[in-house]
């Protein structure tokens, strides 16, 4: 019964978005491509139109649900909301398919060539349905399996972002926002976003995730991560906190000098705590979970101490690249310095 309801809901969503996609493409996108002499990209543009509409629907639903929650039970009250505006821009860029469009044009052909090469040499995708017989006969169970596998991969990607200093300098763009809100999730360096999308898409391709399932996984993940960053006191309770990453659990990850960077409270846990993307299970399993510490101020220690991380979008992007470049130069020169 649940599987049938789930499948029906998803089919209705696809049908609704599909109708809007066709209308928008025929009315606006296709004529523009024709005038720009770019009709050879019509198929890609049609796919991009779907991502744009799906992302717009997600943004509307998330805002309608979470903004009243933030107003009803805010964790912090800010005298100035202007600092959040740049996060809205990040959200529009990320969720309206602009990153996905660039990704598609540059990386998808490489994926297709790689897959063709693997098949030519007798190597095929590691489809999970080969290893869990019967599970993927039920859409809901198959979706849950993919959800868990991709979240496990996301947990380790997130830990690596904190473990390598050069990588952290890119990820610090995300942590530099000291006013967490429903918009803060997409505040990321474009290069880091591109790397993460490539990582997840490659894994999804290898394990056999269907395109429509990947769309749903992306939309659900984005909505839940918006909730994690929301400025709200809402709690999930003792059990709920251990089943799904909550705003409180994730806010501690953003704590200055505690949830990330060098941990001054517990030096045995140098790189912080609460790295789970959607599920706290991996933090519990690998010893990085913290459910008890009181909430701390959020942000990046270096920025609080005076380093300029940029206020506008382009300033944040450029300064992130500059910080990463400095760290990479130190890594490259370290052997020479040690030898001298």
Coordinates of C-alpha atoms in Angstrom, one line a residue:
X1 CA 0.0 0.0 0.0
X2 CA 2.8 2.5 1.0
X3 CA 4.8 1.5 -2.1
X4 CA 1.8 2.1 -4.4
X5 CA 1.1 5.5 -2.8
X6 CA 4.7 6.5 -3.0
X7 CA 4.9 5.5 -6.7
X8 CA 1.6 7.2 -7.5
X9 CA 2.7 10.5 -5.8
X10 CA 6.0 10.5 -7.7
X11 CA 4.3 9.8 -11.0
X12 CA 1.9 12.6 -10.5
X13 CA 4.8 15.0 -9.6
X14 CA 6.6 13.9 -12.7
X15 CA 3.5 14.4 -14.9
X16 CA 2.9 17.9 -13.5
X17 CA 6.5 19.0 -13.9
X18 CA 6.6 17.4 -17.3
X19 CA 3.7 19.4 -18.6
X20 CA 5.2 22.6 -17.3
X21 CA 8.5 21.6 -18.7
X22 CA 7.1 21.1 -22.2
X23 CA 5.2 24.4 -22.1
X24 CA 8.3 26.4 -20.9
X25 CA 10.6 24.8 -23.4
X26 CA 8.3 25.3 -26.4
X27 CA 7.3 28.8 -25.4
X28 CA 10.6 30.3 -24.2
X29 CA 13.7 28.1 -24.4
X30 CA 13.4 26.6 -27.9
X31 CA 12.8 30.0 -29.6
X32 CA 15.8 31.4 -27.7
X33 CA 18.0 28.5 -28.9
X34 CA 16.9 29.0 -32.4
X35 CA 17.7 32.7 -32.4
X36 CA 21.2 31.9 -30.8
X37 CA 21.8 29.2 -33.4
X38 CA 22.2 26.6 -30.6
X39 CA 19.5 24.1 -31.6
X40 CA 22.1 21.3 -31.4
X41 CA 21.8 21.7 -27.6
X42 CA 18.0 21.3 -27.6
X43 CA 18.1 17.9 -25.7
X44 CA 20.3 19.2 -23.0
X45 CA 18.3 22.4 -22.7
X46 CA 15.1 20.4 -22.4
X47 CA 16.6 18.4 -19.5
X48 CA 17.8 21.6 -17.9
X49 CA 14.3 23.0 -18.0
X50 CA 13.1 20.1 -15.9
X51 CA 15.8 20.7 -13.3
X52 CA 14.9 24.4 -13.2
X53 CA 11.2 23.7 -12.6
X54 CA 11.8 21.0 -10.0
X55 CA 14.3 23.2 -8.2
X56 CA 11.8 26.1 -8.2
X57 CA 9.1 23.9 -6.8
X58 CA 11.5 22.7 -4.1
X59 CA 12.5 26.2 -3.1
X60 CA 8.8 27.3 -2.9
X61 CA 7.8 24.3 -0.7
X62 CA 10.8 24.6 1.6
X63 CA 10.3 28.4 2.1
X64 CA 6.6 28.0 2.7
X65 CA 7.2 25.3 5.4
X66 CA 10.4 26.6 7.1
X67 CA 10.1 30.3 7.1
X68 CA 7.0 30.3 9.3
X69 CA 8.9 27.8 11.6
X70 CA 11.8 30.2 11.9
X71 CA 9.5 33.1 12.7
X72 CA 7.5 31.0 15.2
X73 CA 10.4 29.5 17.2
X74 CA 13.7 31.2 16.2
X75 CA 16.9 30.2 17.9
X76 CA 18.5 33.6 17.3
X77 CA 17.0 37.0 16.7
X78 CA 19.1 39.1 14.4
X79 CA 19.0 42.9 14.2
X80 CA 20.1 42.8 10.5
X81 CA 18.9 40.2 8.0
X82 CA 21.0 41.6 5.1
X83 CA 23.8 39.0 5.8
X84 CA 21.4 36.3 4.7
X85 CA 20.7 37.7 1.3
X86 CA 23.9 36.3 -0.3
X87 CA 22.7 32.8 0.9
X88 CA 19.5 33.3 -1.1
X89 CA 21.6 33.9 -4.2
X90 CA 23.6 30.7 -3.5
X91 CA 20.3 28.8 -3.2
X92 CA 19.0 30.1 -6.5
X93 CA 22.2 29.2 -8.3
X94 CA 22.4 25.8 -6.8
X95 CA 18.8 24.6 -6.9
X96 CA 17.5 26.1 -10.1
X97 CA 19.8 23.8 -12.1
X98 CA 22.6 26.2 -13.0
X99 CA 25.3 24.1 -11.4
X100 CA 23.6 21.0 -12.9
X101 CA 23.6 22.6 -16.3
X102 CA 27.3 23.3 -16.2
X103 CA 27.9 19.8 -14.8
X104 CA 25.9 18.2 -17.6
X105 CA 27.7 20.0 -20.4
X106 CA 31.2 19.3 -19.0
X107 CA 31.1 16.1 -17.1
X108 CA 28.3 14.0 -18.5
X109 CA 30.1 13.3 -21.8
X110 CA 33.1 12.1 -19.8
X111 CA 30.8 9.8 -17.9
X112 CA 29.3 8.4 -21.1
X113 CA 32.8 7.8 -22.6
X114 CA 34.0 6.1 -19.4
X115 CA 30.9 3.9 -19.3
X116 CA 31.4 2.9 -22.9
X117 CA 35.1 2.1 -22.2
X118 CA 34.2 0.0 -19.2
X119 CA 31.6 -2.0 -21.2
X120 CA 34.0 -2.4 -24.1
X121 CA 36.5 -4.1 -21.6
X122 CA 33.8 -6.3 -20.0
X123 CA 33.4 -4.1 -16.9
X124 CA 29.9 -3.1 -16.0
X125 CA 28.3 -1.0 -13.3
X126 CA 28.1 -2.3 -9.8
X127 CA 24.3 -2.3 -9.7
X128 CA 23.2 -3.0 -6.2
X129 CA 20.2 -5.0 -7.3
X130 CA 22.7 -7.7 -8.3
X131 CA 23.8 -8.0 -4.6
X132 CA 20.4 -7.5 -2.9
X133 CA 18.1 -9.8 -4.9
X134 CA 14.4 -8.9 -4.8
X135 CA 14.9 -5.7 -2.8
X136 CA 14.6 -3.4 -5.8
X137 CA 11.3 -5.0 -6.9
X138 CA 9.7 -2.6 -4.4
X139 CA 10.3 1.1 -5.3
X140 CA 10.3 2.3 -1.7
X141 CA 12.8 -0.2 -0.5
X142 CA 15.1 0.4 -3.5
X143 CA 14.9 4.2 -2.9
X144 CA 15.8 3.7 0.8
X145 CA 18.8 1.6 -0.1
X146 CA 20.1 4.2 -2.5
X147 CA 19.4 6.9 0.1
X148 CA 21.5 5.2 2.7
X149 CA 24.4 4.3 0.4
X150 CA 24.7 7.8 -1.0
X151 CA 24.4 9.3 2.5
X152 CA 27.3 7.1 3.7
X153 CA 29.3 8.4 0.8
X154 CA 28.3 12.0 1.7
X155 CA 29.5 11.5 5.3
X156 CA 33.0 10.6 4.2
X157 CA 33.2 13.4 1.6
X158 CA 32.2 15.8 4.4
X159 CA 34.9 14.5 6.8
X160 CA 37.5 14.8 4.1
X161 CA 36.5 18.4 3.6
X162 CA 37.6 19.1 7.2
X163 CA 40.6 16.8 7.3
X164 CA 42.6 18.3 4.5
X165 CA 43.5 22.0 5.2
X166 CA 43.5 23.0 1.5
X167 CA 40.1 21.4 1.0
X168 CA 38.8 23.0 4.2
X169 CA 39.6 26.5 2.8
X170 CA 37.0 25.8 0.1
X171 CA 34.5 24.3 2.5
X172 CA 35.0 27.3 4.9
X173 CA 32.9 29.3 2.6
X174 CA 29.9 27.3 3.9
X175 CA 31.0 27.7 7.5
X176 CA 31.7 31.4 7.3
X177 CA 28.0 32.3 7.6
X178 CA 27.4 33.1 11.3
X179 CA 23.7 33.5 10.9
X180 CA 22.4 30.1 10.0
X181 CA 19.0 30.0 8.3
X182 CA 17.0 27.9 5.9
X183 CA 19.1 29.4 3.0
X184 CA 22.5 28.6 4.5
X185 CA 22.8 25.0 3.1
X186 CA 23.7 26.1 -0.4
X187 CA 26.4 28.6 0.6
X188 CA 29.3 26.7 -0.8
X189 CA 32.3 27.4 -3.1
X190 CA 31.3 26.6 -6.7
X191 CA 34.4 24.4 -7.1
X192 CA 33.5 22.4 -4.0
X193 CA 29.9 22.0 -5.2
X194 CA 31.1 20.9 -8.6
X195 CA 33.4 18.3 -7.0
X196 CA 30.7 17.0 -4.7
X197 CA 28.1 16.7 -7.6
X198 CA 30.7 14.8 -9.7
X199 CA 31.4 12.5 -6.8
X200 CA 27.8 11.7 -6.1
X201 CA 26.8 11.4 -9.7
X202 CA 29.6 9.0 -10.4
X203 CA 28.7 6.8 -7.5
X204 CA 25.0 6.9 -8.4
X205 CA 25.9 5.8 -12.0
X206 CA 28.0 3.0 -10.7
X207 CA 25.4 1.6 -8.3
X208 CA 22.6 1.8 -10.8
X209 CA 20.5 4.7 -9.6
X210 CA 17.8 5.5 -12.2
X211 CA 17.6 9.2 -13.4
X212 CA 14.2 9.8 -11.9
X213 CA 15.4 8.3 -8.6
X214 CA 18.4 10.6 -8.6
X215 CA 16.2 13.6 -9.1
X216 CA 14.0 12.6 -6.1
X217 CA 17.1 11.9 -3.9
X218 CA 18.5 15.3 -4.8
X219 CA 15.2 17.1 -4.0
X220 CA 14.7 15.3 -0.7
X221 CA 18.3 15.8 0.4
X222 CA 18.2 19.5 -0.4
X223 CA 14.9 19.9 1.6
X224 CA 16.2 18.1 4.6
X225 CA 19.5 20.1 4.6
X226 CA 17.5 23.3 4.5
X227 CA 15.8 22.1 7.7
X228 CA 19.1 21.3 9.3
X229 CA 20.3 24.9 8.8
X230 CA 17.1 26.6 9.8
X231 CA 17.1 29.2 12.6
X232 CA 14.7 27.3 14.8
X233 CA 14.5 25.7 18.2
X234 CA 12.6 22.7 17.0
X235 CA 13.9 19.4 18.3
X236 CA 13.5 15.8 17.2
X237 CA 13.6 14.2 20.7
X238 CA 16.1 11.6 21.9
X239 CA 15.2 9.0 19.3
X240 CA 14.5 11.3 16.4
X241 CA 17.9 13.0 16.9
X242 CA 19.5 9.6 16.3
X243 CA 17.5 8.7 13.3
X244 CA 17.8 12.0 11.3
X245 CA 20.2 14.9 11.4
X246 CA 18.3 17.7 13.3
X247 CA 18.9 21.5 13.3
X248 CA 20.5 21.2 16.7
X249 CA 22.8 18.3 15.8
X250 CA 24.0 20.1 12.7
X251 CA 24.3 23.5 14.3
X252 CA 26.9 22.1 16.7
X253 CA 28.9 21.0 13.7
X254 CA 29.0 24.7 12.8
X255 CA 30.2 25.7 16.3
X256 CA 33.4 27.9 16.2
X257 CA 36.4 25.8 17.3
X258 CA 34.3 22.9 18.4
X259 CA 32.2 21.4 15.6
X260 CA 35.0 21.9 13.0
X261 CA 38.5 23.1 12.6
X262 CA 40.9 22.4 15.5
X263 CA 38.8 21.2 18.4
X264 CA 40.0 23.1 21.5
X265 CA 37.6 21.2 23.8
X266 CA 38.7 17.7 22.8
X267 CA 42.0 17.5 21.0
X268 CA 41.5 13.8 20.4
X269 CA 38.8 14.8 18.0
X270 CA 40.8 17.3 15.9
X271 CA 38.5 17.7 13.0
X272 CA 35.2 18.2 14.8
X273 CA 31.9 16.4 15.1
X274 CA 28.5 15.7 13.5
X275 CA 29.5 15.3 9.9
X276 CA 26.4 13.4 8.9
X277 CA 24.7 14.8 5.8
X278 CA 21.2 13.4 6.5
X279 CA 21.7 10.4 8.9
X280 CA 23.6 10.7 12.2
X281 CA 24.2 6.9 12.1
X282 CA 27.7 7.3 10.6
X283 CA 28.8 9.7 13.3
X284 CA 27.6 7.3 15.9
X285 CA 29.3 4.4 14.2
X286 CA 32.6 6.2 13.6
X287 CA 32.8 8.1 16.9
X288 CA 32.2 11.6 15.6
X289 CA 28.7 12.1 17.1
X290 CA 27.9 14.7 19.8
X291 CA 24.4 15.0 21.1
X292 CA 25.1 16.6 24.5
X293 CA 27.2 19.7 24.2
X294 CA 25.3 23.0 24.6
X295 CA 25.0 25.0 21.4
X296 CA 27.9 27.4 20.7
X297 CA 28.3 30.5 18.5
X298 CA 28.7 29.5 14.8
X299 CA 31.2 30.6 12.2
X300 CA 34.9 30.3 11.4
X301 CA 37.4 31.1 14.1
X302 CA 39.8 32.8 11.6
X303 CA 37.1 35.1 10.4
X304 CA 36.0 36.0 14.0
X305 CA 39.7 36.8 14.7
X306 CA 39.8 39.2 11.8
X307 CA 40.5 37.4 8.5
X308 CA 38.3 38.7 5.7
X309 CA 36.2 35.9 4.1
X310 CA 34.2 38.3 1.9
X311 CA 30.6 39.6 2.2
X312 CA 29.5 39.3 -1.4
X313 CA 29.2 36.2 -3.6
X314 CA 32.3 36.8 -5.8
X315 CA 34.4 38.0 -2.9
X316 CA 33.7 34.8 -1.1
X317 CA 34.5 32.7 -4.2
X318 CA 37.7 34.5 -4.9
X319 CA 39.0 34.5 -1.3
X320 CA 38.2 30.8 -1.0
X321 CA 40.4 30.0 -4.0
X322 CA 43.1 32.2 -2.7
X323 CA 43.1 30.5 0.7
X324 CA 43.2 27.1 -1.0
X325 CA 46.1 28.2 -3.2
X326 CA 48.1 29.3 -0.2
X327 CA 47.6 25.9 1.5
X328 CA 48.5 24.0 -1.7
X329 CA 51.7 25.9 -2.0
X330 CA 52.6 25.1 1.5
X331 CA 52.0 21.4 0.8
X332 CA 54.1 21.5 -2.3
X333 CA 57.0 23.3 -0.6
X334 CA 56.9 21.2 2.6
X335 CA 59.2 18.4 1.3
X336 CA 61.8 20.9 0.0
X337 CA 61.8 22.8 3.3
X338 CA 62.2 19.7 5.3
X339 CA 65.1 18.5 3.1
X340 CA 66.8 21.9 3.5

